[in-house]
Protein backbone atom coordinates (compact mmCIF):
# COMPACT_ATOMS: atom_id res chain seq x y z
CA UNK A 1 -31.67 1.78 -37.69
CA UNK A 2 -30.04 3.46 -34.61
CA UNK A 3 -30.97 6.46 -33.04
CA UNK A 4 -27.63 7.29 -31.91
CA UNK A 5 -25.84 10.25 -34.01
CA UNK A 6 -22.01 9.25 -32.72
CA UNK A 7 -20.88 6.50 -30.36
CA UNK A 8 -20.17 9.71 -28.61
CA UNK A 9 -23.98 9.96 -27.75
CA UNK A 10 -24.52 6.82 -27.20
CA UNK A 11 -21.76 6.43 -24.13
CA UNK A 12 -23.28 9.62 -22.95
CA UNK A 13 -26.58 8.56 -23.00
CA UNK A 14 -25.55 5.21 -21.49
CA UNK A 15 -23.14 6.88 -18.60
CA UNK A 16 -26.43 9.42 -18.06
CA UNK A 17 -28.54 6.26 -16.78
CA UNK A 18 -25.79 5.02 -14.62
CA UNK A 19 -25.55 8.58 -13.21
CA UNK A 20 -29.51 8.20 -12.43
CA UNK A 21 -28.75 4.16 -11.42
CA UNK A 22 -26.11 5.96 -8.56
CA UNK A 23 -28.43 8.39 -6.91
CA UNK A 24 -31.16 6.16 -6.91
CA UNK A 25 -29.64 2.50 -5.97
CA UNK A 26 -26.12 3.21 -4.82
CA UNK A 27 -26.07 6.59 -2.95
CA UNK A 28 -25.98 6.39 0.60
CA UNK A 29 -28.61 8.53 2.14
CA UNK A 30 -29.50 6.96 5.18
CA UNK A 31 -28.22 9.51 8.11
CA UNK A 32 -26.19 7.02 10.90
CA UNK A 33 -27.98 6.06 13.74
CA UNK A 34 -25.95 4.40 17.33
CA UNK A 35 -25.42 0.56 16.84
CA UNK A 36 -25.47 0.79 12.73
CA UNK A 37 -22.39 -1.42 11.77
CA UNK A 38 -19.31 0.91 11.43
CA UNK A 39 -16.70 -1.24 9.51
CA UNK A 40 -13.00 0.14 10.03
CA UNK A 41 -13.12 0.76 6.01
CA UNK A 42 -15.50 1.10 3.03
CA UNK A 43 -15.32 2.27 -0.59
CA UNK A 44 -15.63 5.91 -1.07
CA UNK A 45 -17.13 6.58 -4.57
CA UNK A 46 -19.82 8.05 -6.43
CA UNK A 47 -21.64 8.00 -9.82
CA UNK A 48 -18.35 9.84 -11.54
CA UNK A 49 -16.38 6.04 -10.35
CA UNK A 50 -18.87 4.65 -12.09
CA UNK A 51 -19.53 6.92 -15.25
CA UNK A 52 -15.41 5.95 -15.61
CA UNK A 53 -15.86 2.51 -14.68
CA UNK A 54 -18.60 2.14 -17.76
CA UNK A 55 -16.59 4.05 -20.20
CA UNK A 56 -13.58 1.60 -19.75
CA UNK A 57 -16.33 -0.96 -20.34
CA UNK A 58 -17.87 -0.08 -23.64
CA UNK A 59 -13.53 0.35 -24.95
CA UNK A 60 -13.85 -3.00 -24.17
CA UNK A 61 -10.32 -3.12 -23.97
CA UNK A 62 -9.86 -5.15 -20.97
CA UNK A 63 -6.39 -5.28 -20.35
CA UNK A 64 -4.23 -2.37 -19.79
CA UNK A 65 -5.17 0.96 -21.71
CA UNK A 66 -5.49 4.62 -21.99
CA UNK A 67 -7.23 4.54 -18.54
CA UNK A 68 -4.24 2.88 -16.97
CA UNK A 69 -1.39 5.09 -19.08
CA UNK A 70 -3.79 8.18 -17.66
CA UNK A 71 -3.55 7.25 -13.99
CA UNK A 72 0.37 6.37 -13.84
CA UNK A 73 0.75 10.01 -15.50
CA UNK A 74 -1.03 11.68 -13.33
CA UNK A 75 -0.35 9.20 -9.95
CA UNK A 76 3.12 10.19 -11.02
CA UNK A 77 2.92 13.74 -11.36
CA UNK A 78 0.59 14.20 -8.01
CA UNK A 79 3.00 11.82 -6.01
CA UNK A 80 6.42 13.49 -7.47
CA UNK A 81 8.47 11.06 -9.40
CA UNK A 82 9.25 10.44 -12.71
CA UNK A 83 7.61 7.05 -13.34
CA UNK A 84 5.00 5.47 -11.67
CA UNK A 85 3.66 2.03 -13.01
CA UNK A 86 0.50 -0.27 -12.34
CA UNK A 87 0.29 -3.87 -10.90
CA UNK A 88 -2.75 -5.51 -10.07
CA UNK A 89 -2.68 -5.23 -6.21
CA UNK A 90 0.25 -4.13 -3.47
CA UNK A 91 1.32 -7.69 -2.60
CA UNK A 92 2.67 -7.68 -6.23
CA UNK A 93 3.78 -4.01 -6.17
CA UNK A 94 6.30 -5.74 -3.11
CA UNK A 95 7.06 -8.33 -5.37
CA UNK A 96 8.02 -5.99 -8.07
CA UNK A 97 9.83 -3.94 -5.88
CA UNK A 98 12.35 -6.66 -4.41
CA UNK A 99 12.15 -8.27 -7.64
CA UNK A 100 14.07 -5.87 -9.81
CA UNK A 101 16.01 -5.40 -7.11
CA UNK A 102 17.44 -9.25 -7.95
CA UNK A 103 18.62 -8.10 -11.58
CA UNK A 104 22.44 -8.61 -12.38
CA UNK A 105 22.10 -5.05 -14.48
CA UNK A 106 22.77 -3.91 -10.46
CA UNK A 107 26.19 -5.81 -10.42
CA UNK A 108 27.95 -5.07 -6.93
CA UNK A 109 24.53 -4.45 -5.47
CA UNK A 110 22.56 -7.10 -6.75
CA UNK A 111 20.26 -8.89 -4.21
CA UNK A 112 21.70 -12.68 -4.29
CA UNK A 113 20.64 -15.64 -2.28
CA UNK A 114 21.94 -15.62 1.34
CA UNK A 115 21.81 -12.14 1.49
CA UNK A 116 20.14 -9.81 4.06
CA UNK A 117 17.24 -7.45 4.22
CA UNK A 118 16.38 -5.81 7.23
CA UNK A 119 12.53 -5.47 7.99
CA UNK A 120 10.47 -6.31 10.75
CA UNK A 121 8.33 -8.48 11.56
CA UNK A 122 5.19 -6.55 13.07
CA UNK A 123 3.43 -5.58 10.31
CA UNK A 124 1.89 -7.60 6.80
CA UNK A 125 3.27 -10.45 5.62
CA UNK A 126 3.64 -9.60 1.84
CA UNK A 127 6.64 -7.03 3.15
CA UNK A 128 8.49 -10.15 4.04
CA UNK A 129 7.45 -12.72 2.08
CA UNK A 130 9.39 -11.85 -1.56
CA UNK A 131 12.27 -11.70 0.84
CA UNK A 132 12.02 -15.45 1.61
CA UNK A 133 10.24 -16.59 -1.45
CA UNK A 134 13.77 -15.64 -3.54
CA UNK A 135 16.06 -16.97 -0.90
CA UNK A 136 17.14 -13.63 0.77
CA UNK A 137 17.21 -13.75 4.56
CA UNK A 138 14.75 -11.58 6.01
CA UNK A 139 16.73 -10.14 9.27
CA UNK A 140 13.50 -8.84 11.78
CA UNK A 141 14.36 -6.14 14.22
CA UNK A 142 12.03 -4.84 17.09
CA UNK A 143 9.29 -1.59 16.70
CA UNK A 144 8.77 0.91 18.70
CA UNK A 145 5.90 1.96 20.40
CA UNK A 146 3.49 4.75 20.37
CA UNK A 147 4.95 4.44 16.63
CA UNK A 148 4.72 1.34 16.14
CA UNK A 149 7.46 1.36 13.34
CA UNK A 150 11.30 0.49 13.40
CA UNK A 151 13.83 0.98 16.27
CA UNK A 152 16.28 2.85 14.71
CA UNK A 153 18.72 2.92 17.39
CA UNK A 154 19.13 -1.39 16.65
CA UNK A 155 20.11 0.03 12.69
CA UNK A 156 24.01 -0.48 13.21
CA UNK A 157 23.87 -3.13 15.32
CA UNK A 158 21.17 -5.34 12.61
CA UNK A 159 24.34 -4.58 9.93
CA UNK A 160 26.33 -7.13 8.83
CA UNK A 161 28.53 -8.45 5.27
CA UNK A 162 25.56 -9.64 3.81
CA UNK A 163 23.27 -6.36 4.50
CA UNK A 164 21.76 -5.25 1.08
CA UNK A 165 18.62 -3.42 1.65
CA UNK A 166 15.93 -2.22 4.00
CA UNK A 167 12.30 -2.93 2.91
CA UNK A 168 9.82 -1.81 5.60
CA UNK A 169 6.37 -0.47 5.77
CA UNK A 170 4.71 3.08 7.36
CA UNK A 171 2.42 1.03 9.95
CA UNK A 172 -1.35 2.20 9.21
CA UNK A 173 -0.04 5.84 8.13
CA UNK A 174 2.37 6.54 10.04
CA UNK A 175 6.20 6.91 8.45
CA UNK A 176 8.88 5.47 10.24
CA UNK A 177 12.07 7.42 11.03
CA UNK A 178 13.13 8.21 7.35
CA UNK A 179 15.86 10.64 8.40
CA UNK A 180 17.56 8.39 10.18
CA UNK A 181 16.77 4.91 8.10
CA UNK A 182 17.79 6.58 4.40
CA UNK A 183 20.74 8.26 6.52
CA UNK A 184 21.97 4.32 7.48
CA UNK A 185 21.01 3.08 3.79
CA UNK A 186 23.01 5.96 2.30
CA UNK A 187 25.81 5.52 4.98
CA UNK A 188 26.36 1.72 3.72
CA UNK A 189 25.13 1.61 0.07
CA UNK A 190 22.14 -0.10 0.83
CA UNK A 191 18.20 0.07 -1.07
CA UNK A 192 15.44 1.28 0.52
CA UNK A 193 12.25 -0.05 -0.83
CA UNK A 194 9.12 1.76 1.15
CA UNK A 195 6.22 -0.32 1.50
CA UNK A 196 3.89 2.64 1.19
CA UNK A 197 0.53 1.01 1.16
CA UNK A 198 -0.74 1.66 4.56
CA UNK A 199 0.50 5.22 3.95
CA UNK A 200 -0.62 7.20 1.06
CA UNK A 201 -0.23 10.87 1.64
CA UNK A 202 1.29 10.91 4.35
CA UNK A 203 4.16 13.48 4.63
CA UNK A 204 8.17 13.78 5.68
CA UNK A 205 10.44 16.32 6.18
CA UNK A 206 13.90 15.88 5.93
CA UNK A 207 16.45 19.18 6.07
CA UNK A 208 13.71 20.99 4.87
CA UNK A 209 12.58 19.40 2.40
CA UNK A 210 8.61 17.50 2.25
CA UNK A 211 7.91 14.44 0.19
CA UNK A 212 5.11 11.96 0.17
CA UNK A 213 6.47 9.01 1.75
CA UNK A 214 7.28 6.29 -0.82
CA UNK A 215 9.26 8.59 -2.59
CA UNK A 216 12.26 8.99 -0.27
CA UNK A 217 13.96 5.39 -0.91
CA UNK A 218 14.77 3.62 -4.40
CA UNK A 219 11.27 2.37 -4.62
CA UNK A 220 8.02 2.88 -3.54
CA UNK A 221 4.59 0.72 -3.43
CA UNK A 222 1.17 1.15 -3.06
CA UNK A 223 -2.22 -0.61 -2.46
CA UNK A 224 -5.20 0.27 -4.05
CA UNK A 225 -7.59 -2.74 -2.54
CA UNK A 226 -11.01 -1.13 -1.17
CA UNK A 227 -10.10 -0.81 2.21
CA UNK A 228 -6.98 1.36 1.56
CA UNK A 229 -6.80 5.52 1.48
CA UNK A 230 -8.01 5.23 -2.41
CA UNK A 231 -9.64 2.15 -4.37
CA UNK A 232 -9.68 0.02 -7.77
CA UNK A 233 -11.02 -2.92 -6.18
CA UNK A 234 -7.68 -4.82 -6.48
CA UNK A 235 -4.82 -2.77 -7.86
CA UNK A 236 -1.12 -1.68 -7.09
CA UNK A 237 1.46 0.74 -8.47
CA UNK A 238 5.45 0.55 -8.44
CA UNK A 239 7.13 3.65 -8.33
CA UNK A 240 10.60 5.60 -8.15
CA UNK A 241 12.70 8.14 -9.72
CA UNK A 242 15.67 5.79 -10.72
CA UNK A 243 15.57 4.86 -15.20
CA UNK A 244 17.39 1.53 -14.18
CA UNK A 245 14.95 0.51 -11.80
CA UNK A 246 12.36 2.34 -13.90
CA UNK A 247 13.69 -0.08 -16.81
CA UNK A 248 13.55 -3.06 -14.43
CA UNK A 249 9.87 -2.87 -13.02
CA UNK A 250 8.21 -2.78 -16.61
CA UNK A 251 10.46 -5.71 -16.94
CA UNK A 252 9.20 -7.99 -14.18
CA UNK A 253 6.11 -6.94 -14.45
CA UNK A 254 5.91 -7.64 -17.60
CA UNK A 255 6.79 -11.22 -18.27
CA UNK A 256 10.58 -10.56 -17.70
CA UNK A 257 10.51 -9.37 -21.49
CA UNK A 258 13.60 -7.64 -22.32
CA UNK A 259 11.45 -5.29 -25.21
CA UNK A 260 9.74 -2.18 -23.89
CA UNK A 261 6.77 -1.88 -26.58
CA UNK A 262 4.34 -0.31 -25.18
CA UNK A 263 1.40 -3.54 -24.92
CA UNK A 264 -0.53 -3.06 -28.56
CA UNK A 265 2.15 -1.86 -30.62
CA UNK A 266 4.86 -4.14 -32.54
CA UNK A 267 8.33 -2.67 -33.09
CA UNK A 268 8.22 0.53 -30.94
CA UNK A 269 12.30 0.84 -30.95
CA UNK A 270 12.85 -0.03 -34.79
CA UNK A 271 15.01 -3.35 -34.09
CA UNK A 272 12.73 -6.13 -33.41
CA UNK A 273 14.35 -8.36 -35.65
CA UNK A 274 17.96 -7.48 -35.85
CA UNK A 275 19.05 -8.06 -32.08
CA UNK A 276 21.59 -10.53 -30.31
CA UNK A 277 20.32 -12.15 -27.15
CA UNK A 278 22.03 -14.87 -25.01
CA UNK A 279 22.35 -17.94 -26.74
CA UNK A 280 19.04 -17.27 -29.13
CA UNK A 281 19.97 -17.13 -32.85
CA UNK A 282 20.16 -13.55 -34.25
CA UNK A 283 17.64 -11.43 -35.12
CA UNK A 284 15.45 -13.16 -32.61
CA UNK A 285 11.91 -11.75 -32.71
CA UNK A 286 12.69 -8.99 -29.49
CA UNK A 287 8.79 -9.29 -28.54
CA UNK A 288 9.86 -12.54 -27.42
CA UNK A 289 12.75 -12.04 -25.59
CA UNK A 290 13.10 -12.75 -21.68
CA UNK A 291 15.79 -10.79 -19.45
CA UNK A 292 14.70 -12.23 -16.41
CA UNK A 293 12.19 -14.32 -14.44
CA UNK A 294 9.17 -12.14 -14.31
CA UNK A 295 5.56 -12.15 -14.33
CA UNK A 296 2.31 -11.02 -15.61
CA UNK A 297 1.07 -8.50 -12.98
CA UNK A 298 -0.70 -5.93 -15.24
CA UNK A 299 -3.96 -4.25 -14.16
CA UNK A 300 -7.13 -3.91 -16.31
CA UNK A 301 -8.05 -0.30 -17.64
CA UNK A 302 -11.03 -1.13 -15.99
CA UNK A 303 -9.79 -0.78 -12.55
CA UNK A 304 -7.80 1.97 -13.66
CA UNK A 305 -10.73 4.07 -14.74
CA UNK A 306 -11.77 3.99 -11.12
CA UNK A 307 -8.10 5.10 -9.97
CA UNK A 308 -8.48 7.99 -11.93
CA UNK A 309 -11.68 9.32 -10.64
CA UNK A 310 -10.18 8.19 -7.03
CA UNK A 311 -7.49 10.39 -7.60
CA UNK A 312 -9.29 13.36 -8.03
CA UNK A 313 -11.18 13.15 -4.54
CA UNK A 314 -7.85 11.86 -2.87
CA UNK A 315 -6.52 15.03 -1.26
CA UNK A 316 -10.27 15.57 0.44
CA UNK A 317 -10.02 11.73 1.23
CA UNK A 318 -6.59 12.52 3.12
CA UNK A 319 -7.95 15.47 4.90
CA UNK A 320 -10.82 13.32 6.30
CA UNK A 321 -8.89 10.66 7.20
CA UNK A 322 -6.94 13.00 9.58
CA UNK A 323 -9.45 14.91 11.14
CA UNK A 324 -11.03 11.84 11.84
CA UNK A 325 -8.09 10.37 13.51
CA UNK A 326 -8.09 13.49 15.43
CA UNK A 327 -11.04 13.60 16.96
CA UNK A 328 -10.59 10.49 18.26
CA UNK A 329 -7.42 11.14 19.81
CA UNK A 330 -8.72 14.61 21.34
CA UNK A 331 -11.50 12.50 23.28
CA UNK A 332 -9.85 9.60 24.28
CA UNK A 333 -6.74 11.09 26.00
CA UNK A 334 -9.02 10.99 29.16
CA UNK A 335 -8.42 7.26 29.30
CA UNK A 336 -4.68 7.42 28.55
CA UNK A 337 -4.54 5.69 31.89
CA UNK A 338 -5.64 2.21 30.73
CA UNK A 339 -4.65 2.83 26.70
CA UNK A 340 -1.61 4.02 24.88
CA UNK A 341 -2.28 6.52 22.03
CA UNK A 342 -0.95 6.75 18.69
CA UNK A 343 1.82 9.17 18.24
CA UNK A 344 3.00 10.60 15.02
CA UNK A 345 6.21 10.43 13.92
CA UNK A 346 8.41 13.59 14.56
CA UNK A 347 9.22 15.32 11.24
CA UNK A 348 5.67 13.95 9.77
CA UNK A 349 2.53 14.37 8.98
CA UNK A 350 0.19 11.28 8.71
CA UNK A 351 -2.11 10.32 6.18
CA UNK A 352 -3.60 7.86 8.56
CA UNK A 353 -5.06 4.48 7.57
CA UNK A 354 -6.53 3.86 11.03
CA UNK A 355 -6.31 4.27 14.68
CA UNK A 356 -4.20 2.29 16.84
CA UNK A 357 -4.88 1.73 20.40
CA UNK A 358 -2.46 -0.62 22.54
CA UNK A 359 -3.77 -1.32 26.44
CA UNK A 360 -1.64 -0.51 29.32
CA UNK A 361 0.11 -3.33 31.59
CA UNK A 362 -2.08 -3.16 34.59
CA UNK A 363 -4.90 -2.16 32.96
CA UNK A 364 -7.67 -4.70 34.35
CA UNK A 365 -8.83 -5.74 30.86
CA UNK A 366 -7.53 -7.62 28.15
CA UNK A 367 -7.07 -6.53 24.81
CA UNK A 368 -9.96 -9.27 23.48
CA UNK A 369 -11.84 -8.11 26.73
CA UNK A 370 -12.24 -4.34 24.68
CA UNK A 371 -12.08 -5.57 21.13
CA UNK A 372 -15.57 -8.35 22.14
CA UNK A 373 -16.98 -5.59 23.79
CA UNK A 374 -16.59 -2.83 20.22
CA UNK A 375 -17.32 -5.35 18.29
CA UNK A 376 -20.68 -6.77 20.23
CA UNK A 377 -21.91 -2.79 19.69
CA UNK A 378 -21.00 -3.33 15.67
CA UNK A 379 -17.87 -1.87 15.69
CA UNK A 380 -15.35 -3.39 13.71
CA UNK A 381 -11.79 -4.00 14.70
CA UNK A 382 -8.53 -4.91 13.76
CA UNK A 383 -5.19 -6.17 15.08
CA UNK A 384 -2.04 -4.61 13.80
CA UNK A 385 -1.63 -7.42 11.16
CA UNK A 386 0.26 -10.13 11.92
CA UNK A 387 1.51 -8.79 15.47
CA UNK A 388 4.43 -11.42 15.36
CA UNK A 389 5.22 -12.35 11.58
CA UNK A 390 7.29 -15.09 12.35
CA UNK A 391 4.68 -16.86 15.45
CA UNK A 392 2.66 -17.49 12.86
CA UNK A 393 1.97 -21.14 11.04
CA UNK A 394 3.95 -20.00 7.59
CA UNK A 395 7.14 -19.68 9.59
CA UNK A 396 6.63 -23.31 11.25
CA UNK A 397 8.50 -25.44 8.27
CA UNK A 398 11.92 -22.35 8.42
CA UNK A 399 11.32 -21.87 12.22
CA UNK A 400 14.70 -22.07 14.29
CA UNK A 401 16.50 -22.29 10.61
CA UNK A 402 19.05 -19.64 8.41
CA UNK A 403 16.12 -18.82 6.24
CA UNK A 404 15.57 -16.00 8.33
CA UNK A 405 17.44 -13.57 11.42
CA UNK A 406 16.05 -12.35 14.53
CA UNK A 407 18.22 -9.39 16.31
CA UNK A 408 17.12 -9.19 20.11
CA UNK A 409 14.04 -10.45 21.87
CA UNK A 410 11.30 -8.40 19.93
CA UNK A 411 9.99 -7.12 23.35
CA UNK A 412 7.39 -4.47 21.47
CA UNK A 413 6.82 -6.65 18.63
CA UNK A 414 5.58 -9.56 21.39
CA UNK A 415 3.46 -6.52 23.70
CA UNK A 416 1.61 -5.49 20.58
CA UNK A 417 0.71 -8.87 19.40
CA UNK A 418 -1.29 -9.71 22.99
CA UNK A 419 -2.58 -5.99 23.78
CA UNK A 420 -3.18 -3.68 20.54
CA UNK A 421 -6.00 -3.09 18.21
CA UNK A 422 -7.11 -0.31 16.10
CA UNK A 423 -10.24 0.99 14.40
CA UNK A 424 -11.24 2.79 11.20
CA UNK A 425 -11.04 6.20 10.29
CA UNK A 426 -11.63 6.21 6.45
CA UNK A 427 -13.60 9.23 4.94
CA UNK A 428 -17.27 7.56 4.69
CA UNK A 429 -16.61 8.26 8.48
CA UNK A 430 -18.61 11.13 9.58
CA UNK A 431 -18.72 12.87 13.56
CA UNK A 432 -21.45 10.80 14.69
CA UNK A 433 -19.88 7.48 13.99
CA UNK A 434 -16.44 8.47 15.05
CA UNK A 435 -18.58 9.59 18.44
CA UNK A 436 -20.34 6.85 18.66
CA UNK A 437 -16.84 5.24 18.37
CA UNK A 438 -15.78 6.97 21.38
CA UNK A 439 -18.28 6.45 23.79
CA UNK A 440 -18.06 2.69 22.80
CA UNK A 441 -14.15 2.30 23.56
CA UNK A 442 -14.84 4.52 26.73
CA UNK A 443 -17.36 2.51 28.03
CA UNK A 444 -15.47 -1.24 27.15
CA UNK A 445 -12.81 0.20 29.09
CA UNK A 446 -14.56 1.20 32.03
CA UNK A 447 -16.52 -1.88 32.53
């Protein structure tokens, strides 16, 4: 005989003992001491992550739920679109994103073999690689730097016949020139997908007007992978304020089914079985119709229930973030001789995903020279992702080939792959790490 009065109790009772497991196994209480490892990112989560995590658990549901339906509400809502919807990581949010952009429902502006996106080719490799993967032509243009995000002025000259969208990516926070890049997308009837998942919460002003980037183009994507500005292990979302595209994403994402039941519930629009579909007899069971080539990409509702606690904290997450980033760049613009700082983009304000630091020709140290040195005093570091997309041993089978367009001689694009690195400034952060941050990159370059 049980001694629980409800199930209700009996989840309480179970999400009381994780609360207790939290504070007594999980919760970090150790105060930071110089030389304790500082990774560049971490989870940042306590027992009400967990408490959600358990209750998702015990639904047993597994697959996409009320957790998930919760979070794309709300996600929505806090981000300011109409529809926001879940994939299970940002690679796949890109997918989605240049997938529906493929769809014949687009006519004139359908994405078609042959044709061109413009991108670039300093930054992570899942902005490109749906690009090449569907037999677009990825055409890479040159960054700038302290931004370390698109030349705009190379726009009109990048154009050509076959130009049908720009999909690029806010480089760790910081948005590139949106005025200017939707202006030239808007000018020639091009998309603009916005790779948003180095960037959540950051901020842009255009005319007056301030959005979270990811919602000025057609689409927007986000990561939600634990190093990232908010975490559900592995996770993604797709969003954007268009129904078409709105129609499409769900679509691809979901098997390339051409019904929109919601999952769990059989003839949602009242015609299942009385349709006419390509060359499939009628009244073709609808569950089982496919409008296009897509994919499984769901998330659980387990990693949703996380997202939704996440979301909660996020604004204080953002808020960290930058004052972090701050107080780094207050103490090491006494070095500025041997380093280049970060700059924020005009018309912005960052929600920044870490701190980039590029050294200065003539400096008297290489960039692995500073980076051995951090790391030897348990720093961790980074490189700015791929530094040169298309140097790397993925391009070696298409290199010199059609597959793919390079406009000028990537001059920043080359400089940042040899000489810039960047460091953490997630919100686990606290002043004595970033400090101890400080006096570390100080010190490596002044050996």
């Amino acid at each position: 005989m049980s001694h629980w009065k409800s199930e209700e109790e009996a989840r309480q009772q179970i999400k009381d003992l994780v609360t207790s497991y939290y504070h007594e196994f999980k919760e970090n209480k150790r105060q930071f001491a110089p030389g304790d490892r500082i990774n560049y990112a971490s989870r940042v989560f306590d027992e009400k992550e967990m408490c959600a995590l358990t209750d998702s658990m015990l639904d047993f549901w597994l697959t996409t739920g009320r957790f998930a339906d919760a979070f794309e509400k709300d996600f929505a809502a806090w981000i300011g679109v109409k529809y926001a919807h879940l994939v299970n990581s940002g690679s796949s949010a890109n997918l989605i994103a240049f997938s529906v952009l493929t769809a014949p429902e687009l006519k004139e502006r359908q994405i078609k073999r042959g044709d061109e996106v413009i991108t670039v080719a300093c930054g992570f490799p899942t902005t490109v690689t749906p690009i090449l993967q569907y037999g677009a032509v990825p055409v890479f243009v040159d960054v700038n730097i302290p931004q370390y995000n698109i030349d705009v002025t190379q726009l009109e000259a990048v154009l050509s016949p076959k130009t049908k969208a720009v999909m690029i990516a806010h480089t760790l926070g910081n948005p590139f020139d949106l005025a200017s890049v939707k202006a030239f997308c808007e000018k020639h009837s091009l998309w603009l997908i916005e790779d948003n998942c180095d960037a959540l919460g950051s901020q842009y002003t255009i005319d007056g007007e301030t959005r979270y980037t990811g919602t000025w183009g057609d689409i927007g994507t986000s990561s939600f992978y634990p190093p990232h500005h908010m975490t559900m292990g592995e996770g993604g979302c797709v969003y954007t304020d268009n129904p078409l595209l709105n129609r499409l994403i769900l679509s691809y994402r979901d098997w390339g089914r051409d019904c929109i039941c919601p999952s769990g519930h059989d003839n949602f629009c009242g015609h299942r079985f009385d349709g006419q579909y390509g060359e499939l007899p009628k009244g073709y069971d609808h569950k089982y119709v496919y409008s296009h080539f897509g994919y499984n990409l769901k998330v659980t509702d387990m990693q949703a229930a996380v997202g939704c606690e996440q979301l909660k904290k996020f604004p204080t997450f953002i808020e960290k973030r930058r004052k972090n980033w701050q107080r780094l760049y207050d103490a090491l613009q006494s070095i500025q001789d041997k380093i280049i700082l970060p700059e924020p983009a005009e018309n912005s304000k960052p929600s920044w995903f870490g701190f980039l630091i590029t050294m200065r020709p003539g400096a008297g140290l290489s960039r692995n020279d500073v980076t051995r040195y951090i790391e030897d005093h348990n720093i961790q570091t980074r490189l700015l992702f791929s530094g040169n997309l298309i140097k790397h041993p993925c391009f070696d089978e298409i290199r010199n080939t059609s597959a793919y367009r390079v406009v000028g001689d990537l001059k920043n694009t080359e400089y940042i792959m040899n000489n810039t690195f960047w460091v953490g400034v997630y919100p686990g952060m606290n002043d004595e790490m970033i400090d101890y941050m400080i006096q570390s990159i100080i010190a490596a370059l002044n050996k």
